[in-house]
PDB file of C-alpha atoms and ligand atoms in Angstrom:
ATOM      1  CA  MET A 225      97.705 108.532 173.641  1.00 42.00           C
ATOM      2  CA  ALA A 226      98.085 110.152 170.239  1.00 40.00           C
ATOM      3  CA  SER A 227      99.935 108.278 167.528  1.00 42.00           C
ATOM      4  CA  SER A 228     101.919 109.252 164.494  1.00 40.00           C
ATOM      5  CA  ALA A 229     101.316 106.256 162.252  1.00 46.00           C
ATOM      6  CA  SER A 230      98.390 103.905 161.818  1.00 58.00           C
ATOM      7  CA  ASP A 231      98.262 100.955 159.466  1.00 72.00           C
ATOM      8  CA  ASN A 232      95.772  98.110 159.227  1.00 82.00           C
ATOM      9  CA  SER A 233      98.367  95.806 157.654  1.00 84.00           C
ATOM     10  CA  TYR A 234     101.172  96.645 160.090  1.00 89.00           C
ATOM     11  CA  GLN A 235     103.097  93.627 161.361  1.00 90.00           C
ATOM     12  CA  PRO A 236     104.676  94.170 164.766  1.00 93.00           C
ATOM     13  CA  PRO A 237     108.387  93.366 165.134  1.00 93.00           C
ATOM     14  CA  GLU A 238     109.348  89.935 166.482  1.00 94.00           C
ATOM     15  CA  ASP A 239     110.962  91.490 169.541  1.00 97.00           C
ATOM     16  CA  LEU A 240     107.770  93.453 170.312  1.00 98.00           C
ATOM     17  CA  LYS A 241     107.499  92.388 173.947  1.00 98.00           C
ATOM     18  CA  THR A 242     111.176  93.113 174.661  1.00 98.00           C
ATOM     19  CA  ARG A 243     110.826  96.545 173.107  1.00 98.00           C
ATOM     20  CA  LEU A 244     107.640  97.305 175.043  1.00 98.00           C
ATOM     21  CA  LYS A 245     109.226  96.190 178.315  1.00 98.00           C
ATOM     22  CA  GLU A 246     112.269  98.396 177.674  1.00 97.00           C
ATOM     23  CA  SER A 247     110.037 101.315 176.721  1.00 98.00           C
ATOM     24  CA  TYR A 248     107.822 101.052 179.804  1.00 98.00           C
ATOM     25  CA  ASP A 249     110.911 100.602 181.996  1.00 98.00           C
ATOM     26  CA  ALA A 250     112.159 103.885 180.542  1.00 97.00           C
ATOM     27  CA  VAL A 251     108.941 105.967 180.403  1.00 97.00           C
ATOM     28  CA  ALA A 252     107.381 104.681 183.647  1.00 96.00           C
ATOM     29  CA  PRO A 253     108.016 107.873 185.704  1.00 95.00           C
ATOM     30  CA  GLU A 254     106.599 110.159 182.995  1.00 94.00           C
ATOM     31  CA  TYR A 255     103.676 107.851 182.194  1.00 94.00           C
ATOM     32  CA  ASN A 256     102.751 107.414 185.842  1.00 94.00           C
ATOM     33  CA  ALA A 257     102.840 111.145 186.565  1.00 92.00           C
ATOM     34  CA  TRP A 258     100.552 111.705 183.559  1.00 91.00           C
ATOM     35  CA  THR A 259      98.197 108.817 184.196  1.00 89.00           C
ATOM     36  CA  VAL A 260      97.170 109.726 187.728  1.00 87.00           C
ATOM     37  CA  ALA A 261      96.005 113.111 186.455  1.00 87.00           C
ATOM     38  CA  HIS A 262      93.992 111.483 183.620  1.00 90.00           C
ATOM     39  CA  ALA A 263      92.105 108.739 185.416  1.00 92.00           C
ATOM     40  CA  THR A 264      88.489 109.851 184.982  1.00 91.00           C
ATOM     41  CA  ARG A 265      87.379 107.050 182.672  1.00 94.00           C
ATOM     42  CA  ARG A 266      89.204 104.295 184.554  1.00 95.00           C
ATOM     43  CA  ILE A 267      87.532 105.283 187.800  1.00 96.00           C
ATOM     44  CA  GLU A 268      84.146 105.671 186.087  1.00 96.00           C
ATOM     45  CA  TYR A 269      84.278 102.110 184.683  1.00 98.00           C
ATOM     46  CA  LEU A 270      85.869 100.649 187.799  1.00 98.00           C
ATOM     47  CA  ASP A 271      82.892 102.039 189.748  1.00 98.00           C
ATOM     48  CA  LYS A 272      80.443 100.473 187.257  1.00 98.00           C
ATOM     49  CA  PHE A 273      82.301  97.164 187.606  1.00 98.00           C
ATOM     50  CA  LEU A 274      82.209  97.391 191.424  1.00 98.00           C
ATOM     51  CA  ASP A 275      78.465  98.072 191.290  1.00 97.00           C
ATOM     52  CA  VAL A 276      78.120  94.606 189.738  1.00 96.00           C
ATOM     53  CA  LEU A 277      80.830  92.824 191.735  1.00 96.00           C
ATOM     54  CA  LEU A 278      80.304  94.102 195.283  1.00 93.00           C
ATOM     55  CA  PRO A 279      76.765  92.798 195.856  1.00 90.00           C
ATOM     56  CA  SER A 280      77.969  89.310 194.885  1.00 84.00           C
ATOM     57  CA  ILE A 281      80.870  89.592 197.358  1.00 80.00           C
ATOM     58  CA  ASP A 282      78.493  90.582 200.132  1.00 73.00           C
ATOM     59  CA  GLU A 283      76.286  87.595 199.384  1.00 72.00           C
ATOM     60  CA  GLY A 284      79.304  85.271 199.567  1.00 65.00           C
ATOM     61  CA  ALA A 285      80.900  86.978 202.576  1.00 64.00           C
ATOM     62  CA  ALA A 286      81.742  83.762 204.421  1.00 59.00           C
ATOM     63  CA  GLN A 287      83.497  82.228 201.434  1.00 76.00           C
ATOM     64  CA  SER A 288      87.133  82.366 200.348  1.00 88.00           C
ATOM     65  CA  PRO A 289      88.607  85.694 199.114  1.00 94.00           C
ATOM     66  CA  VAL A 290      87.407  87.059 195.800  1.00 96.00           C
ATOM     67  CA  LYS A 291      90.266  86.677 193.295  1.00 97.00           C
ATOM     68  CA  ILE A 292      90.833  89.613 190.955  1.00 98.00           C
ATOM     69  CA  LEU A 293      93.595  89.735 188.346  1.00 98.00           C
ATOM     70  CA  GLU A 294      94.697  92.991 186.756  1.00 98.00           C
ATOM     71  CA  LEU A 295      96.614  92.636 183.480  1.00 99.00           C
ATOM     72  CA  GLY A 296      99.122  95.417 182.815  1.00 98.00           C
ATOM     73  CA  CYS A 297      98.472  97.014 186.187  1.00 98.00           C
ATOM     74  CA  GLY A 298     101.261  99.593 185.804  1.00 98.00           C
ATOM     75  CA  ALA A 299     102.183 101.309 189.069  1.00 98.00           C
ATOM     76  CA  GLY A 300      98.912 100.262 190.690  1.00 98.00           C
ATOM     77  CA  VAL A 301      97.362 103.706 190.870  1.00 96.00           C
ATOM     78  CA  PRO A 302      94.546 104.480 190.805  1.00 95.00           C
ATOM     79  CA  VAL A 303      92.920 101.090 190.044  1.00 97.00           C
ATOM     80  CA  MET A 304      94.685  98.560 192.268  1.00 98.00           C
ATOM     81  CA  LYS A 305      94.851 101.125 195.059  1.00 98.00           C
ATOM     82  CA  LYS A 306      91.083 101.554 195.004  1.00 97.00           C
ATOM     83  CA  LEU A 307      90.606  97.761 195.190  1.00 98.00           C
ATOM     84  CA  LEU A 308      93.146  97.405 197.996  1.00 98.00           C
ATOM     85  CA  ASP A 309      91.423 100.190 199.933  1.00 97.00           C
ATOM     86  CA  LEU A 310      88.291  98.003 199.877  1.00 96.00           C
ATOM     87  CA  THR A 311      90.157  95.294 201.821  1.00 95.00           C
ATOM     88  CA  ARG A 312      90.632  97.731 204.729  1.00 94.00           C
ATOM     89  CA  PRO A 313      88.099  99.086 207.237  1.00 94.00           C
ATOM     90  CA  PRO A 314      85.409 100.252 206.932  1.00 94.00           C
ATOM     91  CA  SER A 315      84.751  98.011 203.860  1.00 92.00           C
ATOM     92  CA  SER A 316      87.016  95.085 204.886  1.00 92.00           C
ATOM     93  CA  LYS A 317      86.188  93.068 201.751  1.00 93.00           C
ATOM     94  CA  LYS A 318      87.908  89.716 201.398  1.00 93.00           C
ATOM     95  CA  LEU A 319      89.836  90.242 198.153  1.00 95.00           C
ATOM     96  CA  HIS A 320      92.916  88.525 196.813  1.00 96.00           C
ATOM     97  CA  LEU A 321      94.465  90.729 194.133  1.00 98.00           C
ATOM     98  CA  ILE A 322      97.001  89.758 191.487  1.00 98.00           C
ATOM     99  CA  GLY A 323      98.770  92.559 189.636  1.00 98.00           C
ATOM    100  CA  ASN A 324     100.566  91.582 186.445  1.00 99.00           C
ATOM    101  CA  ASP A 325     102.832  93.761 184.337  1.00 98.00           C
ATOM    102  CA  LEU A 326     105.498  93.308 181.687  1.00 98.00           C
ATOM    103  CA  SER A 327     107.671  96.099 183.042  1.00 98.00           C
ATOM    104  CA  THR A 328     110.021  95.687 185.994  1.00 98.00           C
ATOM    105  CA  ALA A 329     109.997  99.439 186.608  1.00 98.00           C
ATOM    106  CA  GLN A 330     106.193  99.498 186.704  1.00 98.00           C
ATOM    107  CA  LEU A 331     105.963  96.632 189.169  1.00 98.00           C
ATOM    108  CA  ASN A 332     108.685  98.128 191.370  1.00 98.00           C
ATOM    109  CA  ALA A 333     106.658 101.339 191.462  1.00 98.00           C
ATOM    110  CA  ALA A 334     103.495  99.341 192.262  1.00 98.00           C
ATOM    111  CA  ARG A 335     105.219  97.569 195.182  1.00 98.00           C
ATOM    112  CA  GLU A 336     106.508 100.895 196.436  1.00 98.00           C
ATOM    113  CA  ASN A 337     103.066 102.514 196.126  1.00 97.00           C
ATOM    114  CA  LEU A 338     100.971  99.696 197.571  1.00 98.00           C
ATOM    115  CA  GLY A 339     103.136  97.137 199.403  1.00 97.00           C
ATOM    116  CA  SER A 340     102.322  93.436 199.205  1.00 96.00           C
ATOM    117  CA  GLU A 341      99.487  92.863 201.665  1.00 95.00           C
ATOM    118  CA  ASN A 342      96.491  91.216 199.946  1.00 95.00           C
ATOM    119  CA  VAL A 343      98.208  91.568 196.585  1.00 97.00           C
ATOM    120  CA  GLU A 344     100.566  89.376 194.582  1.00 98.00           C
ATOM    121  CA  TRP A 345     102.748  91.019 191.917  1.00 98.00           C
ATOM    122  CA  VAL A 346     103.523  88.917 188.849  1.00 98.00           C
ATOM    123  CA  GLU A 347     106.007  90.189 186.289  1.00 98.00           C
ATOM    124  CA  GLY A 348     105.842  89.069 182.660  1.00 98.00           C
ATOM    125  CA  ASP A 349     103.907  89.016 179.419  1.00 98.00           C
ATOM    126  CA  MET A 350     100.193  88.541 180.161  1.00 99.00           C
ATOM    127  CA  MET A 351     100.125  85.952 177.366  1.00 98.00           C
ATOM    128  CA  SER A 352     102.434  83.733 179.451  1.00 98.00           C
ATOM    129  CA  LEU A 353     100.250  83.771 182.547  1.00 98.00           C
ATOM    130  CA  SER A 354      98.567  80.581 183.577  1.00 98.00           C
ATOM    131  CA  PHE A 355      95.742  80.005 186.055  1.00 98.00           C
ATOM    132  CA  PRO A 356      93.523  76.997 186.622  1.00 98.00           C
ATOM    133  CA  ASP A 357      90.238  77.065 184.736  1.00 98.00           C
ATOM    134  CA  THR A 358      87.353  78.719 186.625  1.00 98.00           C
ATOM    135  CA  SER A 359      89.665  80.035 189.367  1.00 97.00           C
ATOM    136  CA  LEU A 360      89.245  83.838 189.062  1.00 98.00           C
ATOM    137  CA  ASP A 361      86.288  86.030 190.006  1.00 97.00           C
ATOM    138  CA  ALA A 362      87.294  88.950 187.807  1.00 98.00           C
ATOM    139  CA  VAL A 363      89.907  90.115 185.319  1.00 98.00           C
ATOM    140  CA  LEU A 364      90.678  93.784 184.693  1.00 99.00           C
ATOM    141  CA  ALA A 365      92.755  95.300 181.910  1.00 98.00           C
ATOM    142  CA  PHE A 366      93.055  99.060 181.477  1.00 98.00           C
ATOM    143  CA  TYR A 367      94.972 100.205 178.378  1.00 97.00           C
ATOM    144  CA  SER A 368      97.046  97.013 178.385  1.00 98.00           C
ATOM    145  CA  ILE A 369      95.455  94.434 176.033  1.00 98.00           C
ATOM    146  CA  ILE A 370      95.796  97.188 173.395  1.00 98.00           C
ATOM    147  CA  HIS A 371      99.592  96.623 173.496  1.00 98.00           C
ATOM    148  CA  LEU A 372      99.239  93.026 172.271  1.00 98.00           C
ATOM    149  CA  PRO A 373      99.362  92.227 168.550  1.00 97.00           C
ATOM    150  CA  ARG A 374      95.755  91.888 167.373  1.00 95.00           C
ATOM    151  CA  GLU A 375      95.895  88.102 166.936  1.00 95.00           C
ATOM    152  CA  GLU A 376      96.957  87.777 170.577  1.00 98.00           C
ATOM    153  CA  GLN A 377      94.055  89.945 171.754  1.00 98.00           C
ATOM    154  CA  TYR A 378      91.599  87.208 170.702  1.00 96.00           C
ATOM    155  CA  LEU A 379      93.756  84.539 172.351  1.00 98.00           C
ATOM    156  CA  MET A 380      93.905  86.638 175.514  1.00 98.00           C
ATOM    157  CA  LEU A 381      90.107  86.768 175.573  1.00 98.00           C
ATOM    158  CA  ASP A 382      90.094  82.970 175.338  1.00 98.00           C
ATOM    159  CA  LYS A 383      92.445  82.674 178.271  1.00 98.00           C
ATOM    160  CA  ILE A 384      90.510  85.173 180.390  1.00 98.00           C
ATOM    161  CA  THR A 385      87.265  83.367 179.664  1.00 98.00           C
ATOM    162  CA  SER A 386      88.661  80.015 180.742  1.00 98.00           C
ATOM    163  CA  TRP A 387      90.167  81.476 183.944  1.00 98.00           C
ATOM    164  CA  LEU A 388      86.876  83.087 185.009  1.00 98.00           C
ATOM    165  CA  LYS A 389      84.468  81.281 187.278  1.00 97.00           C
ATOM    166  CA  PRO A 390      80.875  81.044 186.035  1.00 96.00           C
ATOM    167  CA  GLY A 391      79.430  84.478 186.771  1.00 96.00           C
ATOM    168  CA  GLY A 392      82.950  85.976 186.740  1.00 97.00           C
ATOM    169  CA  LEU A 393      83.503  89.442 185.281  1.00 98.00           C
ATOM    170  CA  ILE A 394      85.856  91.085 182.839  1.00 98.00           C
ATOM    171  CA  LEU A 395      86.410  94.831 182.645  1.00 98.00           C
ATOM    172  CA  ALA A 396      88.729  95.970 179.869  1.00 98.00           C
ATOM    173  CA  ASN A 397      89.165  98.665 177.271  1.00 98.00           C
ATOM    174  CA  PHE A 398      90.148  98.154 173.639  1.00 98.00           C
ATOM    175  CA  SER A 399      90.928 100.249 170.612  1.00 96.00           C
ATOM    176  CA  ALA A 400      87.677 101.665 169.191  1.00 96.00           C
ATOM    177  CA  GLU A 401      89.256 101.773 165.717  1.00 94.00           C
ATOM    178  CA  GLU A 402      90.535  98.815 163.739  1.00 95.00           C
ATOM    179  CA  THR A 403      94.314  98.961 163.368  1.00 93.00           C
ATOM    180  CA  GLY A 404      97.093  96.433 162.868  1.00 93.00           C
ATOM    181  CA  GLY A 405      99.448  98.817 164.542  1.00 94.00           C
ATOM    182  CA  GLU A 406      99.922 102.373 165.671  1.00 93.00           C
ATOM    183  CA  VAL A 407     103.500 103.194 166.426  1.00 95.00           C
ATOM    184  CA  LEU A 408     105.153 106.116 168.125  1.00 94.00           C
ATOM    185  CA  GLU A 409     108.913 106.359 168.067  1.00 95.00           C
ATOM    186  CA  GLN A 410     109.296 108.541 171.147  1.00 94.00           C
ATOM    187  CA  TRP A 411     106.278 108.378 173.480  1.00 93.00           C
ATOM    188  CA  PHE A 412     106.337 111.171 176.040  1.00 91.00           C
ATOM    189  CA  GLY A 413     109.243 112.567 174.002  1.00 91.00           C
ATOM    190  CA  HIS A 414     111.420 109.844 175.495  1.00 92.00           C
ATOM    191  CA  GLU A 415     114.203 108.607 173.222  1.00 93.00           C
ATOM    192  CA  LYS A 416     113.653 105.056 174.505  1.00 93.00           C
ATOM    193  CA  GLY A 417     109.887 105.409 174.324  1.00 95.00           C
ATOM    194  CA  TRP A 418     109.052 103.335 171.210  1.00 96.00           C
ATOM    195  CA  MET A 419     105.398 102.381 171.572  1.00 96.00           C
ATOM    196  CA  PHE A 420     102.863 100.129 169.854  1.00 96.00           C
ATOM    197  CA  TRP A 421      99.088  99.714 170.057  1.00 96.00           C
ATOM    198  CA  SER A 422      96.638  97.671 167.994  1.00 96.00           C
ATOM    199  CA  GLY A 423      93.022  96.547 167.920  1.00 96.00           C
ATOM    200  CA  TRP A 424      90.123  95.041 165.996  1.00 96.00           C
ATOM    201  CA  GLY A 425      87.813  98.012 166.489  1.00 97.00           C
ATOM    202  CA  SER A 426      84.573  98.080 168.450  1.00 97.00           C
ATOM    203  CA  ASP A 427      82.298  95.872 166.339  1.00 98.00           C
ATOM    204  CA  LYS A 428      84.726  92.984 165.903  1.00 98.00           C
ATOM    205  CA  THR A 429      85.880  93.144 169.521  1.00 98.00           C
ATOM    206  CA  LEU A 430      82.308  93.027 170.820  1.00 98.00           C
ATOM    207  CA  GLN A 431      81.565  90.129 168.457  1.00 98.00           C
ATOM    208  CA  GLN A 432      84.584  88.278 169.857  1.00 97.00           C
ATOM    209  CA  VAL A 433      83.542  88.908 173.456  1.00 98.00           C
ATOM    210  CA  ARG A 434      80.068  87.527 172.706  1.00 98.00           C
ATOM    211  CA  SER A 435      81.516  84.544 170.829  1.00 97.00           C
ATOM    212  CA  LYS A 436      83.390  83.518 173.996  1.00 95.00           C
ATOM    213  CA  GLY A 437      80.051  83.118 175.753  1.00 94.00           C
ATOM    214  CA  LEU A 438      80.398  86.354 177.707  1.00 98.00           C
ATOM    215  CA  GLU A 439      77.282  88.441 178.324  1.00 98.00           C
ATOM    216  CA  ILE A 440      77.964  92.117 177.672  1.00 98.00           C
ATOM    217  CA  ILE A 441      76.834  94.339 180.516  1.00 98.00           C
ATOM    218  CA  VAL A 442      78.568  97.465 179.221  1.00 98.00           C
ATOM    219  CA  GLY A 443      79.945  97.818 175.691  1.00 98.00           C
ATOM    220  CA  GLU A 444      80.387 101.421 174.650  1.00 97.00           C
ATOM    221  CA  VAL A 445      82.836 103.745 172.954  1.00 97.00           C
ATOM    222  CA  MET A 446      83.829 106.780 174.967  1.00 94.00           C
ATOM    223  CA  PRO A 447      86.275 109.596 174.312  1.00 90.00           C
ATOM    224  CA  ASP A 448      89.190 109.624 176.686  1.00 85.00           C
ATOM    225  CA  ASP A 449      90.669 112.375 178.796  1.00 71.00           C
ATOM    226  CA  VAL A 450      92.825 113.409 175.855  1.00 70.00           C
ATOM    227  CA  THR A 451      91.956 112.691 172.213  1.00 71.00           C
ATOM    228  CA  ALA A 452      91.607 108.939 171.761  1.00 86.00           C
ATOM    229  CA  LYS A 453      88.379 106.916 171.883  1.00 92.00           C
ATOM    230  CA  PHE A 454      88.241 103.470 173.451  1.00 96.00           C
ATOM    231  CA  LEU A 455      85.721 100.665 173.616  1.00 98.00           C
ATOM    232  CA  TRP A 456      84.895  99.904 177.255  1.00 98.00           C
ATOM    233  CA  VAL A 457      83.597  96.441 178.053  1.00 98.00           C
ATOM    234  CA  ILE A 458      82.198  94.912 181.200  1.00 98.00           C
ATOM    235  CA  ALA A 459      81.067  91.343 180.566  1.00 98.00           C
ATOM    236  CA  LYS A 460      79.993  88.357 182.590  1.00 98.00           C
ATOM    237  CA  LYS A 461      80.733  84.670 182.033  1.00 98.00           C
ATOM    238  CA  ALA A 462      77.542  82.711 181.774  1.00 93.00           C
TER     239      ALA A 462
HETATM  240  C1  LIG B1476      99.173 102.314 179.231  1.00 61.06           C
HETATM  241  S1  LIG B1476      99.858 101.411 180.574  1.00 61.06           S
HETATM  242  C2  LIG B1476      98.448 101.187 181.629  1.00 61.06           C
HETATM  243  C3  LIG B1476      98.825 100.932 183.047  1.00 61.06           C
HETATM  244  C4  LIG B1476      97.624 100.872 183.997  1.00 61.06           C
HETATM  245  N1  LIG B1476      96.735  99.785 183.620  1.00 61.06           N
HETATM  246  C5  LIG B1476      96.901 102.180 183.937  1.00 61.06           C
HETATM  247  O1  LIG B1476      95.724 102.184 183.532  1.00 61.06           O
HETATM  248  O2  LIG B1476      97.499 103.221 184.257  1.00 61.06           O
HETATM  249  C6  LIG B1476     100.040  99.791 179.919  1.00 61.06           C
HETATM  250  C7  LIG B1476     100.695  98.847 180.887  1.00 61.06           C
HETATM  251  O3  LIG B1476     100.627  97.543 180.324  1.00 61.06           O
HETATM  252  C8  LIG B1476     101.886  96.915 180.475  1.00 61.06           C
HETATM  253  N2  LIG B1476     102.012  95.933 179.397  1.00 61.06           N
HETATM  254  C9  LIG B1476     102.212  96.133 178.073  1.00 61.06           C
HETATM  255  N3  LIG B1476     102.249  94.973 177.416  1.00 61.06           N
HETATM  256  C10 LIG B1476     102.053  94.002 178.341  1.00 61.06           C
HETATM  257  C11 LIG B1476     102.001  92.586 178.283  1.00 61.06           C
HETATM  258  N4  LIG B1476     102.158  91.918 177.131  1.00 61.06           N
HETATM  259  N5  LIG B1476     101.793  91.898 179.435  1.00 61.06           N
HETATM  260  C12 LIG B1476     101.653  92.546 180.623  1.00 61.06           C
HETATM  261  N6  LIG B1476     101.701  93.895 180.732  1.00 61.06           N
HETATM  262  C13 LIG B1476     101.894  94.616 179.607  1.00 61.06           C
HETATM  263  C14 LIG B1476     102.908  98.034 180.408  1.00 61.06           C
HETATM  264  O4  LIG B1476     104.134  97.687 180.993  1.00 61.06           O
HETATM  265  C15 LIG B1476     102.172  99.144 181.129  1.00 61.06           C
HETATM  266  O5  LIG B1476     102.449  99.175 182.501  1.00 61.06           O
END
């Protein structure tokens, strides 16, 4: 995810979400082909998250399905697929999954890849989602909160925290560096591939997570499959 311009005072355009939707609608095939081959970190942190989540599911086996929301789920592979596989024998976990994405093309690909059994697909800006307080067991976000303007990233953390049940988990990655905006005009060399990322950097993001009353289980910066470094966070609501 290399970028050509980085600026701490960058102000994203007003039509940011429209532009991002159009870009992901256009680059989805190229992005998805690339992403499946570069999934090491996502699987590594998903496994760490499952190490925390699964024992609690087993303890509550007789209860209602465990509700997991993924923000910016893309085409559903590999993350949502791995969770859906857990709902089938031999694991047969009772999970109710919700996959959200801004891009119609991404969600169409997700439906095609994974169907709709045990999973609900919700199209739209993650900032517009609404769930009752304390209704979700976990929220996941891989390389998606980083597409929000920085101010919205804090608000998103607020929303996630209120949606989580006590003891609920968040797994997400964030920009390790502080930046108001990194912009690429043609991501994947695609003429419609205008792209934007931002972030508060590791220290401020971790501070924010703690300030929401979330207990950090994992909070570490790791290099990615390519060149970028991201802050990976697994945290638990008290
Ligand atoms: C880099 S891709 C990551 C996709 C998937 N999580 C993965 O790890 O392969 C970012 C995804 O977030 C989605 N996205 C970007 N901004 C979003 C927003 N405001 N709300 C919901 N989804 C968004 C994009 O459409 C895209 O599918």
